[in-house]
Coordinates of C-alpha atoms and ligand atoms in Angstrom, one line a residue:
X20 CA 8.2 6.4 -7.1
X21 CA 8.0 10.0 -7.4
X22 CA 6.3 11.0 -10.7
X23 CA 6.4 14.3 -12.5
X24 CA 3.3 16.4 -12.5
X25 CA 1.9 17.1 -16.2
X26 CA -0.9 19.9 -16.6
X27 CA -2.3 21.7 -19.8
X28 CA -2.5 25.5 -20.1
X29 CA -4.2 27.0 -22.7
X30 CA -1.9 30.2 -22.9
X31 CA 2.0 30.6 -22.4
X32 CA 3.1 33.1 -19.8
X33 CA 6.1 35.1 -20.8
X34 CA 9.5 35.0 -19.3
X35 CA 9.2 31.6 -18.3
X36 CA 11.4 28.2 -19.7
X37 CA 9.5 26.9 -22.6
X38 CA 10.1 24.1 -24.7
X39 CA 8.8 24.9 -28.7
X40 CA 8.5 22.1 -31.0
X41 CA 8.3 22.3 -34.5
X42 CA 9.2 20.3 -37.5
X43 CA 10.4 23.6 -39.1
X44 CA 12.7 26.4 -37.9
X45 CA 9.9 29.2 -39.6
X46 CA 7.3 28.1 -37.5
X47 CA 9.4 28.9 -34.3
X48 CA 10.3 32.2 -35.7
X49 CA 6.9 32.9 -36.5
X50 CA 5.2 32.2 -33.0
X51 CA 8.2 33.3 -30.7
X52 CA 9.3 36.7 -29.9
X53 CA 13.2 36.8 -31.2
X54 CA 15.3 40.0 -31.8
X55 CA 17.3 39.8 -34.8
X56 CA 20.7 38.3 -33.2
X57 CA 18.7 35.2 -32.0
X58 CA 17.0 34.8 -35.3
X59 CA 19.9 34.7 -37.1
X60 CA 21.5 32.5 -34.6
X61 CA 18.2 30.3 -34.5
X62 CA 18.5 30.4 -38.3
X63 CA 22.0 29.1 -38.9
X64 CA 21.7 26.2 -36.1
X65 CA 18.7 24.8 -37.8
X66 CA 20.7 24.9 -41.0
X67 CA 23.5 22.7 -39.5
X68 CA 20.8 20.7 -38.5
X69 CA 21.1 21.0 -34.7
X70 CA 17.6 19.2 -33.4
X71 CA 17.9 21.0 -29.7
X72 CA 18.7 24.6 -29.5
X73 CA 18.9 27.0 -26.3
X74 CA 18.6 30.6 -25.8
X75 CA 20.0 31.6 -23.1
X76 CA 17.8 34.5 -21.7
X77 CA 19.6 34.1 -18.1
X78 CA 16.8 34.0 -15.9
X79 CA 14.9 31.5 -17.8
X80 CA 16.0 29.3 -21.4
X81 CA 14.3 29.0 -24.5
X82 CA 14.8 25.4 -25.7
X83 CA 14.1 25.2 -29.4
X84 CA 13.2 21.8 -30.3
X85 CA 12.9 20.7 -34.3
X86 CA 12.0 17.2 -34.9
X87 CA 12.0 15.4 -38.1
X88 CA 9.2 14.7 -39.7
X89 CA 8.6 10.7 -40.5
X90 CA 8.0 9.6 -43.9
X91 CA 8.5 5.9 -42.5
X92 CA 5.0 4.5 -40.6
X93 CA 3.9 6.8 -37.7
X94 CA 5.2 5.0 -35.0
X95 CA 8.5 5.8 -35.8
X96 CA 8.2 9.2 -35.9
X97 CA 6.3 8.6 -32.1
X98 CA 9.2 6.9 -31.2
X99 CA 11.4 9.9 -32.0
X100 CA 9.2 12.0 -30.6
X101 CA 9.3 9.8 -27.3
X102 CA 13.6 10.1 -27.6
X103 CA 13.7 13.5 -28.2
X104 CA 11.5 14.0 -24.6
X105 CA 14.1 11.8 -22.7
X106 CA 17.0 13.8 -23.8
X107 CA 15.0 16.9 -23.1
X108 CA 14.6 15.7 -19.7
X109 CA 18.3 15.0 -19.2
X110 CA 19.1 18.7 -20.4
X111 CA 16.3 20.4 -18.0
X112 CA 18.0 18.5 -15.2
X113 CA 21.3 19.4 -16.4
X114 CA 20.1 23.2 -16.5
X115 CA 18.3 22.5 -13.1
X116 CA 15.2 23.6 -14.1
X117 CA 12.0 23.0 -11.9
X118 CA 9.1 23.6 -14.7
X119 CA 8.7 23.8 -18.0
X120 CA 6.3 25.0 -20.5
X121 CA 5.8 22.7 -23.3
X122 CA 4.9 24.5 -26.5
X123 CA 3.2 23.4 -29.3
X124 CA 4.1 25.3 -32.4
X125 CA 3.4 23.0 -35.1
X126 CA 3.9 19.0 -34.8
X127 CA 1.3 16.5 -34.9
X128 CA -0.8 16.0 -31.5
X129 CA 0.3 12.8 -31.2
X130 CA 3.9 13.5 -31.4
X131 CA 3.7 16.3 -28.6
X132 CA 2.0 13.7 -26.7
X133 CA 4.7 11.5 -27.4
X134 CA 7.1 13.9 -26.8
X135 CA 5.7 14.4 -23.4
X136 CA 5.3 10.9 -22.5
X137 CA 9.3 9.7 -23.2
X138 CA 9.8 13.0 -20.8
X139 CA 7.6 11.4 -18.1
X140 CA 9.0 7.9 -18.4
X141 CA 12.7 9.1 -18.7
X142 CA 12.4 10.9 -15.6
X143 CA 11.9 8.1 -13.8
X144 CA 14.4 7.6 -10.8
X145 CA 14.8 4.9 -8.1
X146 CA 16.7 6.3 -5.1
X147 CA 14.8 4.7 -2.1
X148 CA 17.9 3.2 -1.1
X149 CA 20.3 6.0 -1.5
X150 CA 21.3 7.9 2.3
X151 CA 21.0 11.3 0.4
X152 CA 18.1 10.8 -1.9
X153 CA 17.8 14.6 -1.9
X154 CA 21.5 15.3 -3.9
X155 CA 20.6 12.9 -6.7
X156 CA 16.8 14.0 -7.1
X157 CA 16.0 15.2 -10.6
X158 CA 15.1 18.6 -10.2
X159 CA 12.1 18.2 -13.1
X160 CA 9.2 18.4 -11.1
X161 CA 6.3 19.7 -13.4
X162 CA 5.4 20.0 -17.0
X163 CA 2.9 22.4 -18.4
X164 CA 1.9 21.9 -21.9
X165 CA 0.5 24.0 -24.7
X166 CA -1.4 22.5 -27.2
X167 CA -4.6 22.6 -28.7
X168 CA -4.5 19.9 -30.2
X169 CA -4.2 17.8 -27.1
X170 CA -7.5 17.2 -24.6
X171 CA -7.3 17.3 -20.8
X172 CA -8.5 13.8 -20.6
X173 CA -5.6 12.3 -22.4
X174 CA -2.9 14.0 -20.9
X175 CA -4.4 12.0 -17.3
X176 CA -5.1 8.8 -19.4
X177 CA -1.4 9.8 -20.2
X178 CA -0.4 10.4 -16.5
X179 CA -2.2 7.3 -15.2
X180 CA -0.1 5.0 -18.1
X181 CA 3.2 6.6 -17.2
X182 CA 2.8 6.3 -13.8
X183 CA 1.7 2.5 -14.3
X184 CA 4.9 1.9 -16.2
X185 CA 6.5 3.6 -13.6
X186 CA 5.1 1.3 -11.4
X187 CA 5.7 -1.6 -12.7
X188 CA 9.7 -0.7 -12.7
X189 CA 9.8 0.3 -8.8
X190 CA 8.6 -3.2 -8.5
X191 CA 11.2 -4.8 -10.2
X192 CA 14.0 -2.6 -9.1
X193 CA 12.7 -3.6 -5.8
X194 CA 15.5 -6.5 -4.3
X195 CA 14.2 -9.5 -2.9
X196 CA 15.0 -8.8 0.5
X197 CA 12.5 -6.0 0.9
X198 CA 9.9 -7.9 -1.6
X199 CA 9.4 -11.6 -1.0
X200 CA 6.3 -13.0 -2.7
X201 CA 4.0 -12.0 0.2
X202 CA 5.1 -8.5 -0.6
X203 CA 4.6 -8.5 -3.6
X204 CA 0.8 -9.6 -3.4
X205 CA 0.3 -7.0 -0.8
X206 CA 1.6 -4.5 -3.0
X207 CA -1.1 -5.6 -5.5
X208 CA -3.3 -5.0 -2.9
X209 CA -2.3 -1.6 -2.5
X210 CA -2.9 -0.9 -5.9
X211 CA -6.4 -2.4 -5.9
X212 CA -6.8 0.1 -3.6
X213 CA -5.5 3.4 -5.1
X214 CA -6.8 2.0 -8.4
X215 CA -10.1 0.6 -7.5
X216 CA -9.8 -2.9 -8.7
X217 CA -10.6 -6.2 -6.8
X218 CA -7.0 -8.1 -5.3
X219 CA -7.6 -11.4 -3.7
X220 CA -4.6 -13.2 -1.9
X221 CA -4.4 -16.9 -2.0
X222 CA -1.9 -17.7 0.7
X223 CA 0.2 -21.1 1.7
X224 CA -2.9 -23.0 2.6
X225 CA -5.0 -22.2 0.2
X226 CA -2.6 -23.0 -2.7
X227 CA -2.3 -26.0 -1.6
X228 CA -6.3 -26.9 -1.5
X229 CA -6.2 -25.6 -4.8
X230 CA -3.4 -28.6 -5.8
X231 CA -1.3 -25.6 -7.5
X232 CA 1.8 -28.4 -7.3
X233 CA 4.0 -26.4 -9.7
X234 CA 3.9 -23.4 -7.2
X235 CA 4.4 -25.3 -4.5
X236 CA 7.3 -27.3 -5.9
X237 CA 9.4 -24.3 -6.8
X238 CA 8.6 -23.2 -3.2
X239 CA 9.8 -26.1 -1.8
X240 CA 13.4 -24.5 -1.4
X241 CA 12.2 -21.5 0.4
X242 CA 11.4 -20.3 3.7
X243 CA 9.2 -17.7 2.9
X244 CA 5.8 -18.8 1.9
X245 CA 4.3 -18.6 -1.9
X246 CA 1.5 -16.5 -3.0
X247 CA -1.5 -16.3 -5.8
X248 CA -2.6 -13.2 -6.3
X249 CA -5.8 -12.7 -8.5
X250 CA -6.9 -9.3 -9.3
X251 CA -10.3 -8.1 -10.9
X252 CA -11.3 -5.1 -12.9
X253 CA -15.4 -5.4 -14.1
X254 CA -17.1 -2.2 -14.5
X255 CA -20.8 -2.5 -14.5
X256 CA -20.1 -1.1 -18.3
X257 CA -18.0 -3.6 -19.5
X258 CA -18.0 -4.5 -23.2
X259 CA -16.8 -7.9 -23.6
X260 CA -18.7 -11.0 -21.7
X261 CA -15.9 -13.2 -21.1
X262 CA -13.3 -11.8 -19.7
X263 CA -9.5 -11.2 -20.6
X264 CA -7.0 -12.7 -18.4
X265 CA -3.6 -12.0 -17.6
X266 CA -1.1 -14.1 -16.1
X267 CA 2.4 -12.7 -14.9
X268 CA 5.4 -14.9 -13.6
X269 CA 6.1 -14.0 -10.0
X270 CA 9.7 -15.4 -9.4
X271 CA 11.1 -12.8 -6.8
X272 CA 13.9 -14.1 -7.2
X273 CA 15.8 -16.9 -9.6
X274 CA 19.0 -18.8 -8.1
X275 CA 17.9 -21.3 -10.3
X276 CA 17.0 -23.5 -7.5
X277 CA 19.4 -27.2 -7.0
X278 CA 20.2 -26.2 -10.3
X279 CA 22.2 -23.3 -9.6
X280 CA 22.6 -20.6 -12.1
X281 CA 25.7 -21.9 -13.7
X282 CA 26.5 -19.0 -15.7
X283 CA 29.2 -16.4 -14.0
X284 CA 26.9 -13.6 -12.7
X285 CA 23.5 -14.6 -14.5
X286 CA 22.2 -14.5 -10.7
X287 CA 23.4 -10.9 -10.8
X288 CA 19.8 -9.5 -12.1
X289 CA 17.7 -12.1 -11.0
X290 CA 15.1 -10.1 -8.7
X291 CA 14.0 -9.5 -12.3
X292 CA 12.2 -12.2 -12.4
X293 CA 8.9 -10.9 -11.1
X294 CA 9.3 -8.6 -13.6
X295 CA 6.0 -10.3 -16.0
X296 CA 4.1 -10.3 -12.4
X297 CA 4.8 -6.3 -11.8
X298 CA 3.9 -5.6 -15.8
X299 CA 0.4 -7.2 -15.3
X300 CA -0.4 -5.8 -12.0
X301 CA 0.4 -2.3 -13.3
X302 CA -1.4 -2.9 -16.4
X303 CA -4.6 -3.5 -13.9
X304 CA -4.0 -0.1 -12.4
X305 CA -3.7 1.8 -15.6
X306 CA -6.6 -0.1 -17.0
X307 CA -8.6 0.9 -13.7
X308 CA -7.7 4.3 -13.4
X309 CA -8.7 5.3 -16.8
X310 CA -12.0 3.0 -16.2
X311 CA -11.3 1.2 -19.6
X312 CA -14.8 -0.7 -20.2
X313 CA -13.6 -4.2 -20.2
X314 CA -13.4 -6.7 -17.8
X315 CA -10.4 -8.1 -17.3
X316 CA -8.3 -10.4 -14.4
X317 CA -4.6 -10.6 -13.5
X318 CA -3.2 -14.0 -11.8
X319 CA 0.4 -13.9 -10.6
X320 CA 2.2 -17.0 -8.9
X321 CA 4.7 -15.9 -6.8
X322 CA 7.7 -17.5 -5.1
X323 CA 11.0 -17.4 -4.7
X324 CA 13.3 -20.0 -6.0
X325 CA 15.8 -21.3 -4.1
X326 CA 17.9 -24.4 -3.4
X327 CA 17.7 -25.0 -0.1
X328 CA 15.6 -26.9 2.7
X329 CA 13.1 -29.7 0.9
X330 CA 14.2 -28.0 -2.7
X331 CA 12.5 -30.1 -5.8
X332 CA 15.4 -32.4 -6.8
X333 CA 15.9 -33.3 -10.7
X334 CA 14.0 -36.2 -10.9
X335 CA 10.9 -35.6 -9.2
X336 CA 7.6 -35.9 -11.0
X337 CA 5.1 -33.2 -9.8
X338 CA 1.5 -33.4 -10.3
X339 CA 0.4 -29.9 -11.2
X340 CA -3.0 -28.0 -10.6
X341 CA -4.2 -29.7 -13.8
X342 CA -3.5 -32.8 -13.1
X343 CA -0.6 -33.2 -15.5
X344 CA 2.5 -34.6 -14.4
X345 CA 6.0 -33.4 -15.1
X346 CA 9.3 -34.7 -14.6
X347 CA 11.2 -32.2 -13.4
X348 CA 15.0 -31.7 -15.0
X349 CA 15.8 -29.1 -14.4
X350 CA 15.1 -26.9 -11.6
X351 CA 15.8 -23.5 -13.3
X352 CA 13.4 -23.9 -15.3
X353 CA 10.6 -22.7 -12.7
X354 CA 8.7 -20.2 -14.1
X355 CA 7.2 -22.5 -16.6
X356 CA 6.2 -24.5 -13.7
X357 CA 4.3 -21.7 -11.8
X358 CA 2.7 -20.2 -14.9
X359 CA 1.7 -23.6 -15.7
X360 CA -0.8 -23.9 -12.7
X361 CA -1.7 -19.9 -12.6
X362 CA -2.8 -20.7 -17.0
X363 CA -4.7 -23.9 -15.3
X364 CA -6.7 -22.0 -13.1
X365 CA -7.6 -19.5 -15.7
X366 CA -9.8 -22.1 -17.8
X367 CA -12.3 -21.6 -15.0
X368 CA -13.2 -18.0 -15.9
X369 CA -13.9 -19.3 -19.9
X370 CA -12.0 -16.3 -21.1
X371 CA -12.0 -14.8 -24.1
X372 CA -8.4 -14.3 -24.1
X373 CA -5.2 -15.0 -21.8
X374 CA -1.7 -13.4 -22.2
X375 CA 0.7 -14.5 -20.1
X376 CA 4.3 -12.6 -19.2
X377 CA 7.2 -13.8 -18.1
X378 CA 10.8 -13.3 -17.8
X379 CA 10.7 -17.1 -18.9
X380 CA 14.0 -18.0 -21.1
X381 CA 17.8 -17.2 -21.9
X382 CA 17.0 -18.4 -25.5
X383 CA 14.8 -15.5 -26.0
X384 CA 17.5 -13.2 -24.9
X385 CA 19.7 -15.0 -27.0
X386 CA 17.1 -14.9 -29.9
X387 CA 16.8 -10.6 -30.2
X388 CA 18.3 -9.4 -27.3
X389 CA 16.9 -6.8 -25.4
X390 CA 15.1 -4.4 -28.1
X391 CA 11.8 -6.7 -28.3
X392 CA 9.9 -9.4 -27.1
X393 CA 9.5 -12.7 -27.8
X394 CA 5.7 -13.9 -28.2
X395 CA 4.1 -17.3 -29.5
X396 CA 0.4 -18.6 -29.2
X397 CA -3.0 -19.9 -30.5
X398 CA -4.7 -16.5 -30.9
X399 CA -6.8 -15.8 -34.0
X400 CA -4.2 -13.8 -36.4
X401 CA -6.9 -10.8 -36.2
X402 CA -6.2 -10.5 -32.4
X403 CA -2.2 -11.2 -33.4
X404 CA -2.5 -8.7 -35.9
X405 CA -3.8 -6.2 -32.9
X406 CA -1.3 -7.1 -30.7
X407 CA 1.7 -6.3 -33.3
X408 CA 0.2 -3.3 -34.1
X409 CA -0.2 -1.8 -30.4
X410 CA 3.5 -3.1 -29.7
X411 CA 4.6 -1.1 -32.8
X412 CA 2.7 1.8 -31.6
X413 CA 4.2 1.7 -27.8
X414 CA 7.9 0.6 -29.7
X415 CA 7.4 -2.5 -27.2
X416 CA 8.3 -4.5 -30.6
X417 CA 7.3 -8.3 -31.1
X418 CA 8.8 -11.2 -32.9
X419 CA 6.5 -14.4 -33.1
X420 CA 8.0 -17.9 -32.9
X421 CA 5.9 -20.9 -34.2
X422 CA 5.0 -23.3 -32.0
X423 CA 4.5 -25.9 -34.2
X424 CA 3.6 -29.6 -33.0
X425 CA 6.6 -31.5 -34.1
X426 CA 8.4 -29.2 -30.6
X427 CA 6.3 -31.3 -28.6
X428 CA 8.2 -34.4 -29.2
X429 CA 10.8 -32.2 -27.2
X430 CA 9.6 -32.5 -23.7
X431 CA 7.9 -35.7 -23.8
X432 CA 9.1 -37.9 -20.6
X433 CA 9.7 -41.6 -20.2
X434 CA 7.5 -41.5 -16.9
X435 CA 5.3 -38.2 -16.5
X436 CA 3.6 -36.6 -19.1
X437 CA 6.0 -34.0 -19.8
X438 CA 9.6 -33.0 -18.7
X439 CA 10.1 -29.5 -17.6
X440 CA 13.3 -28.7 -20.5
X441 CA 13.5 -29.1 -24.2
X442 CA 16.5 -29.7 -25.9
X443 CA 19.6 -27.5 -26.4
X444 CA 18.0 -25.7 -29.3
X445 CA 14.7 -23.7 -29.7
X446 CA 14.3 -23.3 -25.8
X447 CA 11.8 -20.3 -25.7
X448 CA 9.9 -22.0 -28.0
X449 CA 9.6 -25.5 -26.2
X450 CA 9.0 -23.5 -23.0
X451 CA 6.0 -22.4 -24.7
X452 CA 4.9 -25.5 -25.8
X453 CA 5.3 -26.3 -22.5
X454 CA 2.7 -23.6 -21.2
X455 CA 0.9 -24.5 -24.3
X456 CA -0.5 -28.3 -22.4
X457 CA -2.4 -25.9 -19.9
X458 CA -4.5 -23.9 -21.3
X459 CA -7.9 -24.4 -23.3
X460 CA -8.8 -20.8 -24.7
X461 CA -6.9 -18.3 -26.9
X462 CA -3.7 -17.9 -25.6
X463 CA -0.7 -15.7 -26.4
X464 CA 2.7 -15.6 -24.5
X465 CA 4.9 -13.2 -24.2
X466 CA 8.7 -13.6 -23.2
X467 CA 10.4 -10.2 -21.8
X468 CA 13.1 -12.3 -20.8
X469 CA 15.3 -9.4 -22.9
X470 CA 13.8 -6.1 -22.6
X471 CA 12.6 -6.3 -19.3
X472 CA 16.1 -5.5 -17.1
X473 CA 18.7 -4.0 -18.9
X474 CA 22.0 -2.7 -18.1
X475 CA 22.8 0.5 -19.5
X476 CA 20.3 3.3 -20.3
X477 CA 18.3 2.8 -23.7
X478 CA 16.7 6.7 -23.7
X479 CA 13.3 6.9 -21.6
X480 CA 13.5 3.3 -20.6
X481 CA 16.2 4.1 -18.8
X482 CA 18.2 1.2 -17.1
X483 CA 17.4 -1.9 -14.6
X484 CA 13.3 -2.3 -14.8
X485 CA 12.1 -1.0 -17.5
X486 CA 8.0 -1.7 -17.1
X487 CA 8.0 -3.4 -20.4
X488 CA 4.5 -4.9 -21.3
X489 CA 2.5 -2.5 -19.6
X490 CA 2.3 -0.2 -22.4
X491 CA 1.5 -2.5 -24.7
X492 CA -1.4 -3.8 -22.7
X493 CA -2.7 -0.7 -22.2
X494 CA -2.4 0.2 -25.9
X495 CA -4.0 -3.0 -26.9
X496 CA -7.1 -2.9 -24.2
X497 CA -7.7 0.6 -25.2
X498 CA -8.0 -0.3 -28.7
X499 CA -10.4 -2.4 -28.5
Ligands
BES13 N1 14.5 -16.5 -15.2 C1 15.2 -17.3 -16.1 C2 15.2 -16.7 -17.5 C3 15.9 -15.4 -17.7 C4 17.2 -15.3 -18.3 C5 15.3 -14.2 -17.3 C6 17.8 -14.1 -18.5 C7 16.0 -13.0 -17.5 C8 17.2 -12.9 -18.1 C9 14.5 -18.7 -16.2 O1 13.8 -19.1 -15.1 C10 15.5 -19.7 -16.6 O2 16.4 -19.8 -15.8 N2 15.4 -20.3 -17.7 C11 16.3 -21.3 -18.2 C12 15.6 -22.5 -18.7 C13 16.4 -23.7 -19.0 C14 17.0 -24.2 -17.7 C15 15.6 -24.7 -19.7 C16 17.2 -20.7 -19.2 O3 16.7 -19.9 -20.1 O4 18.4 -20.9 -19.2
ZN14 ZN1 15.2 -20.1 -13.8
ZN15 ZN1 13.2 -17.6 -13.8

């Protein structure tokens, strides 16, 4: 990951690309230094309601920039402020520039900051793999911004956020045969490190004395070995006394196991599948770095699934961490089966609250597409209620399914206590109602099955891993 550099600056320098942003043409003409040509030109492209306008001063632009202002909730008026950034960012490039001034003249605080943030996120690139990084490299490098109205301290609690998402998506984008599940704990570990959180690594052995049988069944397949990774944030200020746990699903990679993904290049994106894993372990390293005072843990399973060697057969009845049995059906179906044990293991820290993400079901997908996510649970409606309202506010958008008990009656087995696949209909939901048999606290669960890879660029969260989640966290630990 390369990230851009954001600093504040408290005057502009002349002669230099700037950025202005206003709501209104007359505040631009008021604070910039226009002869008459431009102003007229300025002028008549607001009137035709142009929203990005350029003054070509040849050895450095002026980039008008007029946003609307929202009548609508705030959050959409962030969100436009986010889109307008990324297509900023695109233009810059275009243009080749290097560095540019950000200046304030007139819009909310929040929307600058906005503004700045869908700049910083849709700048993202991934080119590790590329012979010739250099030829492709954005040529953004560094953002300065002007605005009084935004503090030093949240444009790094900004930095440290963006980079997390940022992250979270060179995880993701990262193929399985450079990030097998032992990878992807030690990249946890590395994080720990630059963020200052605890990372311990369960390996082979140690799953198995902790009778984790889902984790080990879906690693039955697979050469490499499985991992648990458990990471711990508790500053000696922390404000809740139980602590908040995440859980992300660690598949590195999903061939669906014996039971082959049938489906005509659903393998295609399937290195996605870590993809709840990465969004909780860059959550930890946001929450970290800006030293939010709350305890909180991250568990991720990890393994890949794969159908060869000893591979879990249909049929087989596992006995999970819990001590639960399932009969398994259906061995694409595997993420349940690792979150399962890693939601088990969490009742030992009595938390106050677990959220779980995975890239779990197709019927989520096939529920609202790629735009949102999916979430279900036994929260209290206040903490629901918080949960919506941060998503709104990161336009990380939720949908909540029931989870009523009549599901259950869905994957109950003739011989183990549960069967790892509902019926044809309703599958996100019984794969919660699954997860729902091993947990004992608060729980909510989030499906990014739809917004966490995509396929063609949606503005700043670009294309392939898009880091989905770990704003939301973020949003939602901050806010309490
Ligand atoms: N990893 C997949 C779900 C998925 C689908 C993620 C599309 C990202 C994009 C999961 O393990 C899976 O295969 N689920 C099955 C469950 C079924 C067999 C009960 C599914 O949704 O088809
Ligand atoms: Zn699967
Ligand atoms: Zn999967």
């Amino acid at each position: 990951m390369m990230s851009t550099k954001i600093k504040k600056i408290s005057a502009v320098p002349a002669n230099k690309n700037v950025v202005m942003l206003a709501y209104d043409i007359n505040d631009i003409l008021k604070n910039g230094d226009f002869n008459p040509k431009e102003t007229i030109f300025l002028k008549n492209e607001a009137k035709e309601e142009k929203s990005m306008i350029t003054i070509n001063r040849f050895t450095y632009q002026i980039i008008v920039q007029l946003l609307k202002k929202g009548k609508k909730e705030s959050y959409f008026g962030l969100e436009k402020a986010r889109r307008a950034g990324d297509s900023a960012c695109g233009a810059f490039n275009r243009l080749k520039i290097k560095e540019i001034i950000i200046q304030n003249t007139g819009i909310i605080a929040t929307e600058s900051l906005a503004y700045v943030e869908g700049m910083l996120l849709g700048n993202y690139q991934f080119l590790k793999y590329k012979k010739d990084p250099k030829k492709e490299t954005n040529t953004l490098q560094s953002i300065l911004l002007s605005d009084a109205g935004v503090k030093t301290t949240e444009l790094t609690e900004l930095t440290h956020a963006t980079e997390a998402v940022c992250i979270a998506r060179d995880l993701v984008n990262e193929p399985v045969n450079n990030l097998n599940a032992i990878d992807l704990a030690n990249a946890f570990k590395k994080l720990g490190k630059e963020a200052g959180f605890k990372v311990e690594i369960f390996n082979k052995a140690r799953i198995k004395k902790e009778k984790m049988g889902g984790l080990l069944a879906v690693n039955m397949g697979s050469i490499d070995h499985p991992t648990f990774t458990i990471m711990e944030w508790k500053p000696k200020n922390a404000k809740n006394k139980k602590p908040y746990v995440l859980v992300g699903k660690g598949v590195v990679y999903d061939t669906g196991g014996l039971s082959l993904k049938p489906t005509p290049n659903s393998m295609d994106s399937m290195k996605c599948d870590m993809a709840g894993g990465a969004a909780v372990g860059a959550a930890m390293y946001a929450i970290a770095k800006n030293k939010l005072p709350l305890h909180v843990i991250a568990l991720v399973p990890a393994t890949d699934n794969r159908p060869g060697g000893n591979a879990y057969v249909p049929g087989d009845v596992i006995k999970m961490h819990s001590g639960l049995t399932v009969e398994m059906l259906n061995a694409d179906a595997e993420g349940r089966m690792i979150l399962a044990d890693a939601l088990s293991y969490a009742k030992k820290y009595k938390p106050e609250l677990v959220m779980d993400f995975a890239t779990l079901t197709g019927a989520a997908v096939a529920a609202i597409g790629t735009i949102g996510t999916v979430c279900m649970g036994t929260a209290e409606e206040k903490i629901k209620n918080s949960l919506k309202n941060s998503a709104n506010e990161v336009y990380e958008r939720l949908v909540e399914l029931p989870i009523w008990d009549e599901y259950d009656d869905l994957i109950k087995s003739d011989i183990a206590d549960m069967k790892n696949i509902g019926g044809p209909y309703g599958g996100a939901i019984t794969a919660g109602k699954f997860l729902q048999r091993y947990i004992d606290y608060p729980w909510m669960h989030f499906d990014i099955a739809g917004p966490a890879y995509i396929k063609s660029n949606d503005s700043y969260r670009g294309r392939n891993g898009t880091g989905t989640g770990v704003r939301m966290l973020y949003h939602f630990f901050k806010s309490l």
